[in-house]
Amino acid sequence: MPIQNYFILYKNIFLCIYIYLLIEGVLASLLCQDGKFRKLGEYLLFCFLLFLTILVVFRDGIGADYFTYVMHFQNTSDITELTTSDFLLLEPGYVILSAILRYLHAPFEILSFLLLIIIILNFKKVFPYFSSNLSLSFFLYVALFFLSFNFNVIRHGVMAAFVWNACHYWLESKKVSAIFLLVLGALFHILSLTFLLIIPICCSSKRYPIYIYILVLIFSFFIAKYPDVILQIFDRLLIPLVGTDNRLAFYLSGGHEGELNEVTFSIGLFFNIFICFISLFSFTDRKRFFLSNMLFVGIVSFLVFNSFGALSQRLASVCYISNIFLVPALMSKARISKWRFCFFLFAVLYGILMFWRELTKETGYYIPYQFIF
């Protein structure tokens, strides 16, 4: 057999890992919808989480930034020998955690495990608070965010978990705890601090006429067409305050590519707009209206900063987590069981589509999956 065929076979075998992941997630979520099979569904969900943990901890070369993170970890001094040079490229929380593990002579896999535990502990409070259907919300989180947050933008994924736990505390009027969590999030990704402004805005209970929301989206699109305007505002207002040696300036200058992107649209954007507008005018309770506002802010952020690629994705993706709670909430509004099931299938199919789209991205380096052993 030619060597190319062996590689294709090898690639397809390890692609099956992701297919199994999807099948187990869909099956667990489906069984949890029926009271008769809920216990079995919950058992499968536990196995699902265990399998996710194995994929995160024991991966080798998976994710666009994997080798960069490994390099940073190996180059970090141990906690007794840290210098200012260790903090030049990454946020202090990530560096200090790496330095402690370096002192203990722990491998990079332990760091991956601890970061995943941080995410799980934060979302352990967030999911029951915001979701009306835990199994579906969990599946949607895995389908929409797991690959990116745990294999690529790892520090950003940790920050997103802190931000959403802060949202939960803010809505419970525990603002000191919320601010503390946002600061902890900033120790892993500085953009966490932008949610000190975003969360209070989203907590507003004022619902505007639909044309206001539409005008804001149209205006955001036209701003995105002229990124020089944003750069001028940044130069005049923020540069004197934050300087140029930071991640925000890095993103506004084009990120890793060093150049601005063309304004683009995707099926995900239209899905988010669809869910946002239905939610804004379907829910009156404070919690779900907050979720609708977060999603709207995410859409606006994506449009306004679309030309700046990384900044647009970083801000919007955190806000887009609203979807994993809004979709089950919308499903629960269907009074007829067959319509709820149809909505469930629609949500699952969308999750599979977005998972597959991320998985097959050329810049993701997810395929073939490889273990360290």
Coordinates of C-alpha atoms in Angstrom, one line a residue:
M1 CA 0.0 0.0 0.0
P2 CA 1.5 3.5 -0.9
I3 CA 2.5 5.6 2.0
Q4 CA -0.1 8.2 1.1
N5 CA -2.8 5.6 1.6
Y6 CA -1.4 4.7 5.0
F7 CA -1.5 8.4 6.0
I8 CA -5.1 8.7 4.8
L9 CA -6.1 5.6 6.8
Y10 CA -4.3 6.9 9.9
K11 CA -6.0 10.2 9.5
N12 CA -9.5 8.7 9.2
I13 CA -9.0 6.4 12.2
F14 CA -8.2 9.3 14.5
L15 CA -11.0 11.4 12.9
C16 CA -13.3 8.7 14.4
I17 CA -12.4 10.0 17.8
Y18 CA -14.2 13.3 17.1
I19 CA -17.1 11.4 15.5
Y20 CA -17.4 9.3 18.6
L21 CA -17.4 12.4 20.7
L22 CA -20.3 13.9 18.8
I23 CA -22.3 10.6 18.9
E24 CA -21.8 10.2 22.7
G25 CA -22.7 13.9 23.3
V26 CA -25.9 13.7 21.1
L27 CA -27.0 10.4 22.7
A28 CA -26.4 11.6 26.2
S29 CA -28.3 14.8 25.6
L30 CA -31.2 12.9 23.9
L31 CA -31.6 10.4 26.7
C32 CA -31.7 13.2 29.3
Q33 CA -34.8 14.6 27.6
D34 CA -36.8 11.5 28.6
G35 CA -37.5 10.9 32.3
K36 CA -37.4 7.1 31.8
F37 CA -33.8 7.2 30.5
R38 CA -32.5 10.2 32.4
K39 CA -30.2 8.2 34.7
L40 CA -28.6 6.5 31.7
G41 CA -28.2 9.9 30.0
E42 CA -26.6 11.4 33.1
Y43 CA -24.2 8.4 33.3
L44 CA -23.3 9.0 29.6
L45 CA -22.8 12.7 30.3
F46 CA -20.3 11.8 33.0
C47 CA -18.5 9.5 30.5
F48 CA -18.7 12.3 28.0
L49 CA -16.9 14.7 30.4
L50 CA -14.3 12.1 31.2
F51 CA -13.6 11.5 27.5
L52 CA -13.3 15.3 27.0
T53 CA -10.7 15.4 29.8
I54 CA -8.7 12.7 28.3
L55 CA -8.7 14.5 24.9
V56 CA -7.5 17.8 26.5
V57 CA -4.9 16.4 28.8
F58 CA -3.2 13.7 26.6
R59 CA -3.2 15.5 23.3
D60 CA 0.0 16.0 21.3
G61 CA 0.4 18.7 18.7
I62 CA -3.4 19.3 18.6
G63 CA -4.4 23.0 18.1
A64 CA -2.8 25.8 16.3
D65 CA -1.1 27.2 19.4
Y66 CA -0.1 23.9 21.0
F67 CA 3.6 24.1 20.4
T68 CA 3.7 27.8 21.3
Y69 CA 2.1 27.0 24.7
V70 CA 4.5 24.1 25.2
M71 CA 7.4 26.3 24.3
H72 CA 6.2 29.1 26.8
F73 CA 5.8 26.5 29.5
Q74 CA 9.2 25.0 29.0
N75 CA 10.8 28.5 28.9
T76 CA 9.1 29.7 32.0
S77 CA 11.3 29.9 35.1
D78 CA 10.3 28.1 38.2
I79 CA 8.5 30.1 40.9
T80 CA 11.6 30.8 42.8
E81 CA 13.5 32.3 39.8
L82 CA 10.8 34.4 38.1
T83 CA 11.9 37.6 36.5
T84 CA 10.1 40.4 34.6
S85 CA 11.1 38.8 31.3
D86 CA 8.8 35.8 32.1
F87 CA 5.8 38.1 32.0
L88 CA 6.5 39.9 28.8
L89 CA 4.3 37.8 26.5
L90 CA 1.6 36.2 28.7
E91 CA -0.6 37.3 31.5
P92 CA 0.7 36.8 35.1
G93 CA -1.9 34.2 36.2
Y94 CA -0.9 31.8 33.5
V95 CA 2.8 32.5 34.0
I96 CA 2.6 32.0 37.8
L97 CA 0.7 28.7 37.5
S98 CA 3.2 27.5 34.9
A99 CA 6.1 28.6 37.2
I100 CA 4.7 26.6 40.1
L101 CA 4.4 23.5 38.0
R102 CA 7.9 24.0 36.7
Y103 CA 9.2 24.2 40.3
L104 CA 7.4 20.9 40.9
H105 CA 8.9 19.4 37.7
A106 CA 5.3 18.7 36.5
P107 CA 4.8 18.1 32.7
F108 CA 2.7 20.4 30.4
E109 CA -0.2 17.8 30.7
I110 CA -0.7 18.8 34.3
L111 CA -1.1 22.4 33.3
S112 CA -3.7 21.4 30.7
F113 CA -5.6 19.4 33.3
L114 CA -5.6 22.3 35.8
L115 CA -6.8 24.8 33.2
L116 CA -9.6 22.4 32.4
I117 CA -10.5 22.1 36.1
I118 CA -10.7 25.9 36.4
I119 CA -13.1 25.9 33.5
I120 CA -15.2 23.1 34.9
L121 CA -15.4 24.6 38.4
N122 CA -16.6 28.0 37.0
F123 CA -19.2 26.5 34.7
K124 CA -20.4 24.1 37.5
K125 CA -22.2 27.2 38.9
V126 CA -23.0 28.9 35.6
F127 CA -24.9 26.0 33.9
P128 CA -27.5 25.3 36.6
Y129 CA -28.0 29.1 37.0
F130 CA -28.7 30.0 33.4
S131 CA -29.8 26.7 31.7
S132 CA -33.3 25.2 31.6
N133 CA -31.8 22.0 30.0
L134 CA -28.4 21.1 31.3
S135 CA -27.6 18.3 29.0
L136 CA -28.4 20.2 25.8
S137 CA -26.5 23.3 27.1
F138 CA -23.5 21.1 27.8
F139 CA -23.6 19.5 24.3
L140 CA -23.9 22.9 22.7
Y141 CA -20.9 24.2 24.7
V142 CA -18.8 21.3 23.5
A143 CA -20.1 21.6 19.9
L144 CA -19.6 25.4 19.7
F145 CA -16.6 26.2 21.9
F146 CA -14.8 23.1 23.2
L147 CA -12.3 22.7 20.3
S148 CA -11.4 26.4 20.2
F149 CA -11.3 27.1 24.0
N150 CA -9.4 24.0 25.0
F151 CA -7.1 23.3 22.0
N152 CA -6.4 26.8 20.6
V153 CA -7.2 30.0 22.5
I154 CA -6.6 28.2 25.9
R155 CA -6.1 31.3 28.1
H156 CA -9.1 32.9 26.4
G157 CA -11.2 29.8 27.3
V158 CA -10.2 30.1 30.9
M159 CA -11.1 33.8 30.9
A160 CA -14.5 33.1 29.4
A161 CA -15.3 30.7 32.2
F162 CA -14.4 33.3 34.8
V163 CA -16.5 36.0 33.0
W164 CA -19.6 33.9 32.9
N165 CA -19.3 33.0 36.6
A166 CA -18.9 36.7 37.2
C167 CA -22.2 37.3 35.2
H168 CA -23.9 34.8 37.6
Y169 CA -22.7 36.6 40.7
W170 CA -23.5 40.1 39.2
L171 CA -27.1 39.0 38.6
E172 CA -27.2 37.7 42.1
S173 CA -26.2 41.3 43.3
K174 CA -22.8 40.0 44.5
K175 CA -20.8 42.5 42.6
V176 CA -17.7 42.3 44.7
S177 CA -17.4 38.6 43.9
A178 CA -18.1 39.3 40.2
I179 CA -15.4 41.9 40.0
F180 CA -13.0 39.6 41.8
L181 CA -13.7 36.9 39.2
L182 CA -13.2 39.3 36.3
V183 CA -9.8 40.3 37.8
L184 CA -8.9 36.6 38.1
G185 CA -10.0 36.2 34.4
A186 CA -7.7 39.1 33.5
L187 CA -4.8 37.2 35.0
F188 CA -5.3 34.7 32.1
H189 CA -6.5 37.1 29.4
I190 CA -6.6 40.9 29.8
L191 CA -9.9 41.2 27.8
S192 CA -11.7 40.0 30.9
L193 CA -11.6 43.6 32.1
T194 CA -13.8 44.8 29.2
F195 CA -16.6 42.9 30.8
L196 CA -16.5 45.3 33.8
L197 CA -18.3 47.6 31.3
I198 CA -20.2 45.0 29.3
I199 CA -21.9 43.2 32.1
P200 CA -23.6 46.3 33.7
I201 CA -24.8 47.3 30.2
C202 CA -26.3 43.9 29.6
C203 CA -28.0 44.0 33.0
S204 CA -30.3 46.8 31.8
S205 CA -33.9 45.7 31.7
K206 CA -34.9 48.3 29.1
R207 CA -36.3 46.8 25.9
Y208 CA -36.0 49.1 22.9
P209 CA -38.2 49.0 19.7
I210 CA -37.0 46.5 17.2
Y211 CA -35.9 49.2 14.7
I212 CA -33.3 50.5 17.3
Y213 CA -31.6 47.1 17.4
I214 CA -31.7 46.9 13.6
L215 CA -30.2 50.4 13.2
V216 CA -27.4 49.5 15.7
L217 CA -26.5 46.5 13.6
I218 CA -26.5 48.5 10.4
F219 CA -24.4 51.2 12.0
S220 CA -22.0 48.6 13.3
F221 CA -21.6 47.1 9.9
F222 CA -20.7 50.5 8.4
I223 CA -18.2 51.2 11.2
A224 CA -16.6 47.8 10.3
K225 CA -16.2 49.0 6.7
Y226 CA -14.0 51.9 7.9
P227 CA -11.5 50.4 10.5
D228 CA -9.4 53.6 10.3
V229 CA -12.1 55.4 12.3
I230 CA -11.7 52.9 15.1
L231 CA -7.9 53.2 15.0
Q232 CA -8.2 57.0 15.2
I233 CA -10.5 56.8 18.2
F234 CA -8.1 54.3 19.8
D235 CA -5.1 56.5 19.2
R236 CA -6.8 59.6 20.7
L237 CA -8.5 58.0 23.7
L238 CA -6.8 54.8 24.7
I239 CA -3.1 55.1 23.7
P240 CA -2.5 57.9 26.3
L241 CA -4.0 55.6 29.0
V242 CA -2.8 52.1 28.1
G243 CA 0.2 52.7 25.8
T244 CA 1.1 50.5 22.9
D245 CA 2.8 47.6 24.6
N246 CA -0.3 45.5 25.3
R247 CA -2.6 42.9 23.8
L248 CA -5.3 45.4 22.8
A249 CA -2.9 47.4 20.7
F250 CA -1.6 44.1 19.3
Y251 CA -5.1 43.1 18.2
L252 CA -6.0 46.5 16.8
S253 CA -2.8 46.4 14.6
G254 CA -4.0 43.2 12.9
G255 CA -3.0 40.5 15.4
H256 CA -0.6 37.7 14.4
E257 CA -1.2 38.3 10.7
G258 CA -0.1 42.0 11.1
E259 CA -2.9 43.1 8.7
L260 CA -6.6 43.9 8.8
N261 CA -9.2 41.5 7.6
E262 CA -12.0 42.0 5.1
V263 CA -15.4 42.3 6.7
T264 CA -17.0 38.8 6.5
F265 CA -20.3 37.1 7.3
S266 CA -21.1 33.5 8.1
I267 CA -23.9 31.2 8.9
G268 CA -23.0 31.5 12.6
L269 CA -23.6 35.3 12.5
F270 CA -27.0 34.9 10.9
F271 CA -27.9 32.2 13.4
N272 CA -26.9 34.5 16.3
I273 CA -28.9 37.4 14.9
F274 CA -32.0 35.1 14.5
I275 CA -31.7 33.7 18.1
C276 CA -31.0 37.2 19.5
F277 CA -34.1 38.8 18.0
I278 CA -36.4 36.0 19.0
S279 CA -35.0 36.0 22.5
L280 CA -35.2 39.8 23.0
F281 CA -38.9 39.7 22.3
S282 CA -39.8 36.3 23.9
F283 CA -38.4 36.6 27.4
T284 CA -39.3 39.1 30.1
D285 CA -37.4 37.6 33.1
R286 CA -34.2 39.4 34.1
K287 CA -31.9 36.4 33.6
R288 CA -32.8 35.5 30.0
F289 CA -33.1 39.2 29.0
F290 CA -29.5 39.5 30.2
L291 CA -28.5 36.6 28.0
S292 CA -30.3 38.2 25.0
N293 CA -28.4 41.5 25.7
M294 CA -25.1 39.6 25.9
L295 CA -25.7 37.9 22.6
F296 CA -26.6 41.3 21.0
V297 CA -23.4 42.8 22.4
G298 CA -21.4 39.9 21.0
I299 CA -23.0 40.4 17.5
V300 CA -22.2 44.2 17.6
S301 CA -18.6 43.5 18.8
F302 CA -18.2 41.0 16.0
L303 CA -19.3 43.5 13.4
V304 CA -17.5 46.6 14.8
F305 CA -14.2 44.8 15.2
N306 CA -14.6 42.4 12.3
S307 CA -11.6 43.9 10.5
F308 CA -9.4 43.2 13.5
G309 CA -10.0 39.4 13.4
A310 CA -8.6 38.3 16.7
L311 CA -10.2 41.1 18.8
S312 CA -13.6 40.4 17.1
Q313 CA -13.4 36.7 17.8
R314 CA -12.2 37.1 21.4
L315 CA -14.9 39.5 22.5
A316 CA -17.8 38.0 20.5
S317 CA -17.1 34.3 21.4
V318 CA -17.4 35.1 25.1
C319 CA -20.8 36.7 24.5
Y320 CA -21.9 34.0 22.1
I321 CA -21.9 31.5 25.0
S322 CA -25.4 33.0 25.7
N323 CA -26.6 30.7 22.9
I324 CA -26.1 27.5 24.9
F325 CA -28.6 28.8 27.4
L326 CA -31.0 30.7 25.1
V327 CA -31.6 27.8 22.7
P328 CA -32.8 25.4 25.4
A329 CA -34.9 28.2 26.9
L330 CA -36.6 28.8 23.5
M331 CA -37.1 25.1 23.1
S332 CA -38.9 24.9 26.4
K333 CA -41.4 27.5 25.2
A334 CA -42.9 25.0 22.7
R335 CA -45.9 23.5 24.4
I336 CA -46.3 20.5 22.1
S337 CA -43.7 17.8 22.6
K338 CA -43.2 17.0 18.9
W339 CA -42.3 20.7 18.3
R340 CA -39.9 20.6 21.3
F341 CA -38.3 17.5 19.8
C342 CA -38.0 19.3 16.4
F343 CA -36.4 22.3 18.1
F344 CA -34.0 19.9 19.9
L345 CA -33.0 18.3 16.6
F346 CA -32.4 21.7 15.0
A347 CA -30.2 22.7 17.9
V348 CA -28.2 19.5 17.7
L349 CA -27.8 19.7 14.0
Y350 CA -26.6 23.2 14.2
G351 CA -24.1 22.2 16.9
I352 CA -22.8 19.3 14.8
L353 CA -22.4 21.7 11.8
M354 CA -20.4 24.3 13.8
F355 CA -18.3 21.6 15.4
W356 CA -17.5 20.1 12.0
R357 CA -16.7 23.5 10.6
E358 CA -14.2 24.2 13.4
L359 CA -12.8 20.7 13.2
T360 CA -12.0 20.9 9.5
K361 CA -10.5 24.4 9.6
E362 CA -7.1 24.3 8.0
T363 CA -5.6 26.5 10.8
G364 CA -7.0 24.4 13.6
Y365 CA -4.6 21.4 13.3
Y366 CA -7.2 19.1 15.0
I367 CA -6.9 16.2 12.5
P368 CA -5.5 13.7 12.9
Y369 CA -5.8 13.6 16.7
Q370 CA -2.7 12.3 18.4
F371 CA -2.0 11.1 22.0
I372 CA 1.2 11.8 23.8
F373 CA 1.7 8.0 24.3

